[in-house]
Coordinates of C-alpha atoms in Angstrom, one line a residue:
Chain A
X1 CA -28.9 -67.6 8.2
X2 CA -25.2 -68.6 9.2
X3 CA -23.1 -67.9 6.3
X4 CA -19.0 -68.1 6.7
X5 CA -17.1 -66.5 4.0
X6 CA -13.5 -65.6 3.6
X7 CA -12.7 -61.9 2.5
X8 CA -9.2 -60.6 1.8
X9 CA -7.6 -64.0 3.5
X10 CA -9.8 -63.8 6.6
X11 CA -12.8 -66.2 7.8
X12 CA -15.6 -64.6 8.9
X13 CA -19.0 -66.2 10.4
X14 CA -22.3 -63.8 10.4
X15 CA -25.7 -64.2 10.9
X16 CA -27.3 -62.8 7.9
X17 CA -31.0 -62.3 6.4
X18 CA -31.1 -63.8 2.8
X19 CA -31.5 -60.8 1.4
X20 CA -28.2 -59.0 2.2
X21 CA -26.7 -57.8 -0.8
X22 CA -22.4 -59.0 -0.8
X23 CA -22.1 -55.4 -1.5
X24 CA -23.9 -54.6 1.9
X25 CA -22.3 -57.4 3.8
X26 CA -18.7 -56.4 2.6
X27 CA -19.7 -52.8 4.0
X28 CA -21.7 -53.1 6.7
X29 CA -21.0 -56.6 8.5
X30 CA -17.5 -56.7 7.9
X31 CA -16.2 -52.9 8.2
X32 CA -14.7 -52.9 4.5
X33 CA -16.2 -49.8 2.9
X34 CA -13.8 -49.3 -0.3
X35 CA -16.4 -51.6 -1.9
X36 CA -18.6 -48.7 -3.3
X37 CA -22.2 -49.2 -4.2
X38 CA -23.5 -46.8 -6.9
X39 CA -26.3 -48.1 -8.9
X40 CA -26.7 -51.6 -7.0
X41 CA -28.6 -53.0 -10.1
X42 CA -25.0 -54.2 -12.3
X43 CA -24.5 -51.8 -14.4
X44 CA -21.8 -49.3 -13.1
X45 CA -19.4 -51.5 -11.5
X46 CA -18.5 -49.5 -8.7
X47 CA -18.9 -52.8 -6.7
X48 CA -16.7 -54.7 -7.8
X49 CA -14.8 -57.7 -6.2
X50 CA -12.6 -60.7 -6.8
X51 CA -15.1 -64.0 -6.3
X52 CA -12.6 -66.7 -6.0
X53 CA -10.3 -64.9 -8.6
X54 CA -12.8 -63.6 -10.8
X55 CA -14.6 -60.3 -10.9
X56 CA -18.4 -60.2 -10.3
X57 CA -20.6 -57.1 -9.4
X58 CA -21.0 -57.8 -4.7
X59 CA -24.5 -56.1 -5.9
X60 CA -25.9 -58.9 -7.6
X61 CA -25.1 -61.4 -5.2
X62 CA -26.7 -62.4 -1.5
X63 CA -24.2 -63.0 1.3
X64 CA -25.7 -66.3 1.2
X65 CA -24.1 -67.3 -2.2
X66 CA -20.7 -66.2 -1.0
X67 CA -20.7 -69.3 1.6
X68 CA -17.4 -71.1 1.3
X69 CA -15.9 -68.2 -1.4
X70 CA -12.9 -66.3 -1.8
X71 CA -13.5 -63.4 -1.7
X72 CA -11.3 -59.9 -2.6
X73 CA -12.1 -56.4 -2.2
X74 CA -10.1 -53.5 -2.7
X75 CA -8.2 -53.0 0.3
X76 CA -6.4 -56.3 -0.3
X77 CA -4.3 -54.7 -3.1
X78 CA -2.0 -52.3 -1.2
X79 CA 1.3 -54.3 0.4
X80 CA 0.8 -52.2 3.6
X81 CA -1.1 -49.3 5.3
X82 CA 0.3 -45.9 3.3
X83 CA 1.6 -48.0 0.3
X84 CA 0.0 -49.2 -2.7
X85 CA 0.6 -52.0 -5.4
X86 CA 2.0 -51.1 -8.9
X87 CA -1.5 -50.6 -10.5
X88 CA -2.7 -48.1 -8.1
X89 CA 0.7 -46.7 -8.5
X90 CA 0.0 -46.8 -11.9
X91 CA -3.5 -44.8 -11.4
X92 CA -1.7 -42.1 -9.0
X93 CA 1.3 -41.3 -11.3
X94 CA -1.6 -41.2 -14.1
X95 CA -3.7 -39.0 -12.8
X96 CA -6.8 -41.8 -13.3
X97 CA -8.7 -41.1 -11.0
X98 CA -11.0 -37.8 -9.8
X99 CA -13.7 -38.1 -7.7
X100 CA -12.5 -41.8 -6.8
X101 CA -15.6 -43.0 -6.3
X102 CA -15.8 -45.4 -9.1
X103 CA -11.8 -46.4 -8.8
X104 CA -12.2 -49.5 -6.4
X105 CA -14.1 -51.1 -8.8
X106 CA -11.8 -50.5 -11.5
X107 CA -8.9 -51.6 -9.7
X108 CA -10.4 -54.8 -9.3
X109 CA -11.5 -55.5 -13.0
X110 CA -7.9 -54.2 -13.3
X111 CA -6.6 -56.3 -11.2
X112 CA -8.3 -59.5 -12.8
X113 CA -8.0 -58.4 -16.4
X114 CA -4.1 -57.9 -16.2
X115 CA -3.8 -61.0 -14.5
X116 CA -5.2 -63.1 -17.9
X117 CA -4.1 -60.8 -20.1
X118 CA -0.2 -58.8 -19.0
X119 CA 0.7 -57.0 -22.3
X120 CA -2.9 -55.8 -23.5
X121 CA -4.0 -53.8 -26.4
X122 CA -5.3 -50.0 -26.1
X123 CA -8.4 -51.5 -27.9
X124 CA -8.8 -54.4 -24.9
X125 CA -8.0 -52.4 -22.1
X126 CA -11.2 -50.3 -23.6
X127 CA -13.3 -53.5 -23.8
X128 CA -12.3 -54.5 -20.5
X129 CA -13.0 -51.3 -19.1
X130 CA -16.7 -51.2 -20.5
X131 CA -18.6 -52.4 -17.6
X132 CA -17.3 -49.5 -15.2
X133 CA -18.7 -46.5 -15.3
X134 CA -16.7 -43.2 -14.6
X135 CA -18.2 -39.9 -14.8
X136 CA -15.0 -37.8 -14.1
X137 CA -12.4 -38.7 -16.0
X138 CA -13.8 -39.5 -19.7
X139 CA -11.2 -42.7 -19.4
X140 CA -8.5 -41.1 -21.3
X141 CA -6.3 -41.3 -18.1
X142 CA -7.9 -44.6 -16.9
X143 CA -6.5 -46.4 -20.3
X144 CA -3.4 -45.2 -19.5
X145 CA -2.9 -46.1 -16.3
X146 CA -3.7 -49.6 -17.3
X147 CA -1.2 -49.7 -19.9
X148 CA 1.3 -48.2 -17.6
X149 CA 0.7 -50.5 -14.9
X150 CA 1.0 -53.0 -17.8
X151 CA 4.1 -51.7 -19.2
X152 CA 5.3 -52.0 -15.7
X153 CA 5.0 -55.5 -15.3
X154 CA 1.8 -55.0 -12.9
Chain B
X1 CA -30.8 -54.4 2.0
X2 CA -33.3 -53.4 -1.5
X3 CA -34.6 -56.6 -2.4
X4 CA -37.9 -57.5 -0.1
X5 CA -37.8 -60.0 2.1
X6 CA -37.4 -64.3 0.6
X7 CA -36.6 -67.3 2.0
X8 CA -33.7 -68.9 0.9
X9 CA -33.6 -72.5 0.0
X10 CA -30.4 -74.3 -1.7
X11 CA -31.5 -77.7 -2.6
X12 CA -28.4 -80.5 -3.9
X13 CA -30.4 -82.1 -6.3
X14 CA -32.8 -81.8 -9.1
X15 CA -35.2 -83.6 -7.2
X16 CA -35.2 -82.0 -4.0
X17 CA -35.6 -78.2 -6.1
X18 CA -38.4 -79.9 -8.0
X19 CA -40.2 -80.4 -4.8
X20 CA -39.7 -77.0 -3.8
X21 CA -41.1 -75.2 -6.5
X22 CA -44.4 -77.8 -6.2
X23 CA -44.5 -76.6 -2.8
X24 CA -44.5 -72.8 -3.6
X25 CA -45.8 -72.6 -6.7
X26 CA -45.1 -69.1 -8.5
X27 CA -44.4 -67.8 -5.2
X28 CA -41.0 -69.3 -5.5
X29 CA -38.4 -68.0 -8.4
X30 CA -35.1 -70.2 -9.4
X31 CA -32.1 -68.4 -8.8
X32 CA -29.4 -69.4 -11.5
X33 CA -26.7 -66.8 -11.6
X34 CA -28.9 -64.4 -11.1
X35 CA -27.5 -61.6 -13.0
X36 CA -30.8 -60.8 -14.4
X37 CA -33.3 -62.0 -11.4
X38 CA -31.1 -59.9 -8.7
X39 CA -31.0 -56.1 -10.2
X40 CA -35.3 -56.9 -10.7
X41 CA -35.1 -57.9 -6.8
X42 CA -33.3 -54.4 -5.7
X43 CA -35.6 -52.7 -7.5
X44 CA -38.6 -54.9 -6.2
X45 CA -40.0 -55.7 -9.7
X46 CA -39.7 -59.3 -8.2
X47 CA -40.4 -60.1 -4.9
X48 CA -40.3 -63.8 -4.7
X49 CA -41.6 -65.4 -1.6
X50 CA -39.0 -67.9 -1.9
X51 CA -35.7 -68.6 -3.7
X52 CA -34.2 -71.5 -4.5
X53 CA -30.6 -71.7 -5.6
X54 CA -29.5 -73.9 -7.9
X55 CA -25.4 -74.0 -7.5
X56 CA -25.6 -76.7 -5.3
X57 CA -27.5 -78.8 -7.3
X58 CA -25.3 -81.9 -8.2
X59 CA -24.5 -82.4 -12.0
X60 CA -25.8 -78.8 -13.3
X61 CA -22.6 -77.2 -13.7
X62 CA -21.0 -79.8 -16.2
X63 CA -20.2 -79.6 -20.0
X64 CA -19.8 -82.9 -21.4
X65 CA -19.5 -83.4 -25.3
X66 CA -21.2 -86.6 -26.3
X67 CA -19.3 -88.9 -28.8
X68 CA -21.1 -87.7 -32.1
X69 CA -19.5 -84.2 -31.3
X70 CA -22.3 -82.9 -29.4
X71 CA -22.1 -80.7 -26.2
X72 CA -24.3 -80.8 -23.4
X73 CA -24.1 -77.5 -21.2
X74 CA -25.4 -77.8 -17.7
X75 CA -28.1 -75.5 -16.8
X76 CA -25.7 -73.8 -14.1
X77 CA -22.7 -73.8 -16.0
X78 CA -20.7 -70.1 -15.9
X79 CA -20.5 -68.2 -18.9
X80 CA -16.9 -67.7 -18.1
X81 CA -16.3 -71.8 -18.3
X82 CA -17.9 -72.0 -21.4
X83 CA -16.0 -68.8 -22.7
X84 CA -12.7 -70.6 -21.5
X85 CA -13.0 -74.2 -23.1
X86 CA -10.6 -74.8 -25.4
X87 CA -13.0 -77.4 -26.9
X88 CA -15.9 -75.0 -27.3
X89 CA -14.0 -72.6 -29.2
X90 CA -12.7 -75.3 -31.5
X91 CA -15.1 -76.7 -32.1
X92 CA -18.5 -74.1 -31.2
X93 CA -16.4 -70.9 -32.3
X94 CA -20.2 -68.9 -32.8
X95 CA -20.9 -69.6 -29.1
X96 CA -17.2 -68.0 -28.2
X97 CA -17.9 -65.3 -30.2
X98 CA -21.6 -64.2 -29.3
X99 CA -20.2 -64.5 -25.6
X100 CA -17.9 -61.6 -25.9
X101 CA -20.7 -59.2 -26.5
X102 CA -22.4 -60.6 -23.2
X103 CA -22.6 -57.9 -21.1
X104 CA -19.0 -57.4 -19.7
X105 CA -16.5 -60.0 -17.5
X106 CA -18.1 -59.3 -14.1
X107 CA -21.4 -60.2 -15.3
X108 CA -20.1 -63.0 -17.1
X109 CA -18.5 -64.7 -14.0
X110 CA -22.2 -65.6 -12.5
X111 CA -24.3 -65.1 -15.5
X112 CA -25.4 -69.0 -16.5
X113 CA -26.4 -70.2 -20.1
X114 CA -29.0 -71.6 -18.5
X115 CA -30.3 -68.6 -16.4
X116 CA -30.0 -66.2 -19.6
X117 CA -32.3 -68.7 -22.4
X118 CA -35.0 -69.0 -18.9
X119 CA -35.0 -65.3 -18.6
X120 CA -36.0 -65.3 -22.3
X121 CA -34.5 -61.2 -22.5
X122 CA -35.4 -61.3 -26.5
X123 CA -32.7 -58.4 -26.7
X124 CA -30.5 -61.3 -25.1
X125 CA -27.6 -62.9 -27.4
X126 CA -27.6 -66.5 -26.4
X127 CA -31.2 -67.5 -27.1
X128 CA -30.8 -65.9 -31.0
X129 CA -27.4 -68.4 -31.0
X130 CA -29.2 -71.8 -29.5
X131 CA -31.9 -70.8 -32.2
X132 CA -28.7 -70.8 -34.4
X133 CA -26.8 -73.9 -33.6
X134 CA -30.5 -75.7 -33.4
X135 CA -29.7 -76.7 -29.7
X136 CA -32.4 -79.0 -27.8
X137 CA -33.3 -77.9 -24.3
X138 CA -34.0 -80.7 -21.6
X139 CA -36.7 -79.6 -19.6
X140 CA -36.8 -81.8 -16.2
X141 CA -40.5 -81.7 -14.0
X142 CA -42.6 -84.2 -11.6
X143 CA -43.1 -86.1 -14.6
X144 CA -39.8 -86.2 -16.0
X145 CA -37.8 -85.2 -18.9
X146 CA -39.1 -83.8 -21.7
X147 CA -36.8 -82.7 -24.9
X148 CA -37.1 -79.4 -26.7
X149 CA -35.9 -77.6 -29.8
X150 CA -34.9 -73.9 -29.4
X151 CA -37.5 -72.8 -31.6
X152 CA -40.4 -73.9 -29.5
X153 CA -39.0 -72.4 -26.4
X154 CA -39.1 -68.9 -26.3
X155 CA -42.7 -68.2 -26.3
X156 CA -42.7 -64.2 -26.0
X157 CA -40.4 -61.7 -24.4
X158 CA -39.4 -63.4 -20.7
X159 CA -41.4 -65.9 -21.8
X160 CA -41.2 -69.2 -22.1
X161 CA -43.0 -72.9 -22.6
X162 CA -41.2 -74.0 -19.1
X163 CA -44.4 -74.9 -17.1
X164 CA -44.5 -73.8 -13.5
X165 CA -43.2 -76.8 -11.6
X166 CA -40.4 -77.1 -14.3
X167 CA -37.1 -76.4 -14.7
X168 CA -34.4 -76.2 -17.3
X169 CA -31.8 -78.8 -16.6
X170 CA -29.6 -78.6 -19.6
X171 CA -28.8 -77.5 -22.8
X172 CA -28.0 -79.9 -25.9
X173 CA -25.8 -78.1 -28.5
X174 CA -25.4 -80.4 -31.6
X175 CA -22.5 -80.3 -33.6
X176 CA -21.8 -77.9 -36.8
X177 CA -21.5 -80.0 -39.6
X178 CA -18.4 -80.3 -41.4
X179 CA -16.7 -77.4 -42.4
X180 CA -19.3 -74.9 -41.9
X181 CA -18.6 -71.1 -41.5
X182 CA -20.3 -69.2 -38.3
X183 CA -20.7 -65.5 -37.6
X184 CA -22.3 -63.4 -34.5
X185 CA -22.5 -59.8 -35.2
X186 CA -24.1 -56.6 -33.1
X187 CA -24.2 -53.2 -32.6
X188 CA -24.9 -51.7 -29.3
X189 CA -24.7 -48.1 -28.0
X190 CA -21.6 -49.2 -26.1
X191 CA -19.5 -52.9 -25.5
X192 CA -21.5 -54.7 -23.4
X193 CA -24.9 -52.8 -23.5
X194 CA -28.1 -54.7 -24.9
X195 CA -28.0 -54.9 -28.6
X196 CA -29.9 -52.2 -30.8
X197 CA -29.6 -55.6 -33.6
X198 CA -27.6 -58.9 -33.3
X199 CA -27.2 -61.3 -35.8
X200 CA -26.3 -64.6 -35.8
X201 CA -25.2 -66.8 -39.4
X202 CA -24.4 -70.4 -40.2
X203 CA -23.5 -71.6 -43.5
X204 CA -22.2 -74.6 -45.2
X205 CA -20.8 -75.2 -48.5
X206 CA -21.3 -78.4 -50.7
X207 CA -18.5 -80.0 -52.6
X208 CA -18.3 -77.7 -55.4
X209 CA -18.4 -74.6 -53.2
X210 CA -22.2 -73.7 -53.6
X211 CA -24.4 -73.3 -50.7
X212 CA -25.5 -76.0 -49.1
X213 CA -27.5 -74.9 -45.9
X214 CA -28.1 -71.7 -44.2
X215 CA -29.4 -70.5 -41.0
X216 CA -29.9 -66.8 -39.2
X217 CA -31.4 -65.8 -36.5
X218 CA -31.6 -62.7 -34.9
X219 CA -32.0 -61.2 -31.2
X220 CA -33.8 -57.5 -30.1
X221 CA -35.9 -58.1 -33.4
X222 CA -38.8 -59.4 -32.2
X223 CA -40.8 -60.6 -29.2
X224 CA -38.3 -64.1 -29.8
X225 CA -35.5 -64.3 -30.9
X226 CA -36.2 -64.3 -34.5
X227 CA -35.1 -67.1 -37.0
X228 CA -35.2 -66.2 -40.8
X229 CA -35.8 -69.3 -42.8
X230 CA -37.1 -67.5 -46.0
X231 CA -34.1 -65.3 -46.4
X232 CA -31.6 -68.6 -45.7
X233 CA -33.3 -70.6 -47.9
X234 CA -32.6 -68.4 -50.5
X235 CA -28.9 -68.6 -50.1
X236 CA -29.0 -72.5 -50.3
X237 CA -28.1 -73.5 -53.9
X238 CA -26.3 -70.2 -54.3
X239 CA -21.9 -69.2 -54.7
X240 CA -22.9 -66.9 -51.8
X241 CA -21.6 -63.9 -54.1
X242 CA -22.3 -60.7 -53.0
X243 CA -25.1 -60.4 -54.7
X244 CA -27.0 -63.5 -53.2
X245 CA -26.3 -62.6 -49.7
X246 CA -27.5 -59.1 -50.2
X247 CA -30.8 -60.4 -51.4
X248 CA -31.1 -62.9 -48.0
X249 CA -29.9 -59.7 -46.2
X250 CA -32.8 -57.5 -47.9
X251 CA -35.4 -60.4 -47.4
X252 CA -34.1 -61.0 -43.6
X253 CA -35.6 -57.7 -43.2
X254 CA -39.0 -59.0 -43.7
X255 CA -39.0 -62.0 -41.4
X256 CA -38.2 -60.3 -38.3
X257 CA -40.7 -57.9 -36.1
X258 CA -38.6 -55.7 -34.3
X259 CA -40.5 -53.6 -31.4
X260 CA -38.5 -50.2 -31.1
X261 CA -36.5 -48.6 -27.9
X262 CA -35.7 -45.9 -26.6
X263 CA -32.3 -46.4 -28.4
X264 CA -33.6 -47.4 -32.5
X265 CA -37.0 -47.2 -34.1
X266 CA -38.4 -50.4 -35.5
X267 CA -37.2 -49.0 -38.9
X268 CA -33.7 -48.3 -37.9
X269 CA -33.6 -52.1 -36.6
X270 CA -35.2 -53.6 -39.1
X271 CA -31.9 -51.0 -41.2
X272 CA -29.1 -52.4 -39.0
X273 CA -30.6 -56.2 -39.6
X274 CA -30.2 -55.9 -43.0
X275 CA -26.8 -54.2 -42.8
X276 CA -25.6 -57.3 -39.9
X277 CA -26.8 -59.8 -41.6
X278 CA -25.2 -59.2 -45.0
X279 CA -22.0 -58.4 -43.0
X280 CA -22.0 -61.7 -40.9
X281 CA -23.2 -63.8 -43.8
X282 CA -20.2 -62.7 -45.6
X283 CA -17.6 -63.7 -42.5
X284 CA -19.7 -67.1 -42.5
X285 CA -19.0 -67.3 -46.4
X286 CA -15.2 -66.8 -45.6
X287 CA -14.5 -69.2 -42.8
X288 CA -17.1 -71.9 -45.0
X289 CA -14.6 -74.3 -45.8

């Protein structure tokens, strides 16, 4: 099936079978690999992306449903190659991140939480941080980060 | 690529999907927001011949709120629409705050209230809450549109009285009446996991502050989600002291069947019910004007 979706500001047209996970169509059709896939059944959120604005899990959706989207994956945050945007500032100078494998994800619940909500709670950034899983850092350093980037005006 | 081979079908109206399903029969599966339908397609539990998405159906996606104060959700409407309506927290405030324990924000972007009370999860919040708020589901098939109530919905677990070649097309949430008080509790292992217990309360006072009418119903306590009309019905007539919604809490216990996990024995849930329920009947007793 033809299915024309735009990621990170730019169109693309593929030929697709139904079945093609977003989470393997963001990786394998259109090059963008920062979009990790860890459990692929929604529960550890490494895959997560901006769906016209919002976050969803690319695992639990078929290319096919992302005709006509907006899509955002990670590699849209940083303002150029070798820089990044405050939050992932925010996640170096914290020291959020180990293994890294999970972080994409969590930048982009990041991303989307701190956009509804600027000046959150410790308790909120927790909540929002429940559905990504992270089994390096125990979170400490995550919840910071958040609240830094926050404090920062992120 | 996990999920086996479909064939993808997006129909624009209720009719045109009708005719699909007809066509394929159980073969075919509805896809809503698929939340629940996709991780059981990656790991091949289903393998449906045929999908057929419904979010480009015309007039799914729509909450309207009737003149009497009702609210009709559309079978595809996002939980993160309903969780940002102004009106719905005004005015449905239970809905608003059983949402929050919905799995988390990523899920809620795509997850449907319609897809969720189909998939009949009895662990699930929002079936336990329609129970609740006594919503009406309309049911549309080759014959029609039938009406009906919660209660005779949810047949067993991922079960329900949808017939083969029907589909749910809305979801009719009446209003509270005036001035009642509403409470959705739960306790899960972590935010967002499936409840171990969830309870959800509605009470109403009568002029002189006594109980006028209670409801509770519960989710993961049964093979349904599980309504308790013998422990409300002893609140009704009461001040809703301590004491009386202790005893509903105690006799709540009884009503419900819950099946065990990995997570709680039945008598640990059938322990946190009782606990739940005398916690949310108290909120409900608070915000009762």
């Amino acid at each position: 099936m033809k299915v024309r979706v735009t990621v990170n500001g730019v169109a693309h047209e593929r030929e697709v079978e139904p079945r093609l996970l977003l989470s393997d169509f963001l990786r394998h059709e259109i090059g963008l690999t920062g979009t990790h896939v860890g459990c692929e059944h929604g529960v550890c959120g490494a895959c997560t992306i901006l769906w016209d604005g919002e976050p969803a899990r690319a695992c639990l959706a078929f290319a096919v449903q992302a005709e006509g989207h907006d899509i955002r994956t990670v590699e849209s945050l940083a303002p150029a190659p070798g820089q990044l945007n405050a939050l992932q500032q925010a996640f170096q100078d914290s020291h959020a991140l180990q293994c890294g494998y999970c972080t994409p994800g969590i930048l982009m619940t990041m991303t989307a939480f701190l956009a509804e909500n600027p000046k959150p709670s410790e308790e909120e950034v927790r909540h929002a941080l429940s559905g990504n899983l992270c089994r390096c850092t125990g979170y400490q350093h995550i919840v910071d980060a958040v609240l830094l980037a926050a404090e920062r005006g992120a | 690529m996990k999920p086996a081979p479909f064939d993808w079908q997006a129909p624009e109206t209720v009719e045109a999907a009708l005719a699909l399903k007809s066509v394929h029969g159980d073969g075919a599966r509805f896809i809503a927001g698929g939340q629940s339908l996709v991780p059981a397609m990656n790991f091949r539990v289903a393998q449906p011949g045929v999908l057929i998405d419904l979010s480009r159906v015309a007039g799914l996606d729509s909450l309207a709120w009737s003149p009497d104060g009702s609210l009709r959700i559309g079978a595809m409407v996002r939980y993160r629409a309903i969780e940002r309506d102004a009106e719905v927290a005004r005015h449905l405030p239970l809905i608003l705050e059983a949402l929050a324990e919905v799995a988390h924000p990523q899920i809620r972007t795509r997850g449907t209230l319609g897809g969720n009370l189909c998939h009949a999860d009895p662990a699930s919040e929002m079936p336990a809450v329609m129970l609740a708020l006594q919503a009406r589901m309309e049911v549309r098939g080759p014959g029609g549109t039938r009406i009906l109530p919660a209660a005779d919905f949810f047949l067993g677990p991922l079960t329900t009285a949808l017939a083969e070649d029907e589909m749910l097309a809305a979801i009719m949430v009446p209003p509270l009446p005036a001035g009642a008080g509403t409470a959705f509790l739960e306790l899960a292992r972590r935010r967002g996991d499936y409840a171990m217990m969830g309870v959800a309360a509605v009470l109403r006072r009568d002029g002189a502050g006594r109980c006028a009418e209670a409801r509770l119903a519960f989710c993961s306590a049964g093979p349904t989600p599980m309504a308790a009309p013998g422990a409300a019905a002893l609140l009704v007539g009461t001040a809703l002291a301590a004491a009386d919604i202790a005893a509903a809490a105690e006799a709540a216990k009884a009503e419900i069947e819950p099946m065990g996990s990995v997570q709680a024995s039945p008598a640990y849930q059938r322990h946190l019910a009782g606990v739940l329920a005398a916690r949310a009947l108290t909120l409900a007793a608070e915000r009762a004007a």
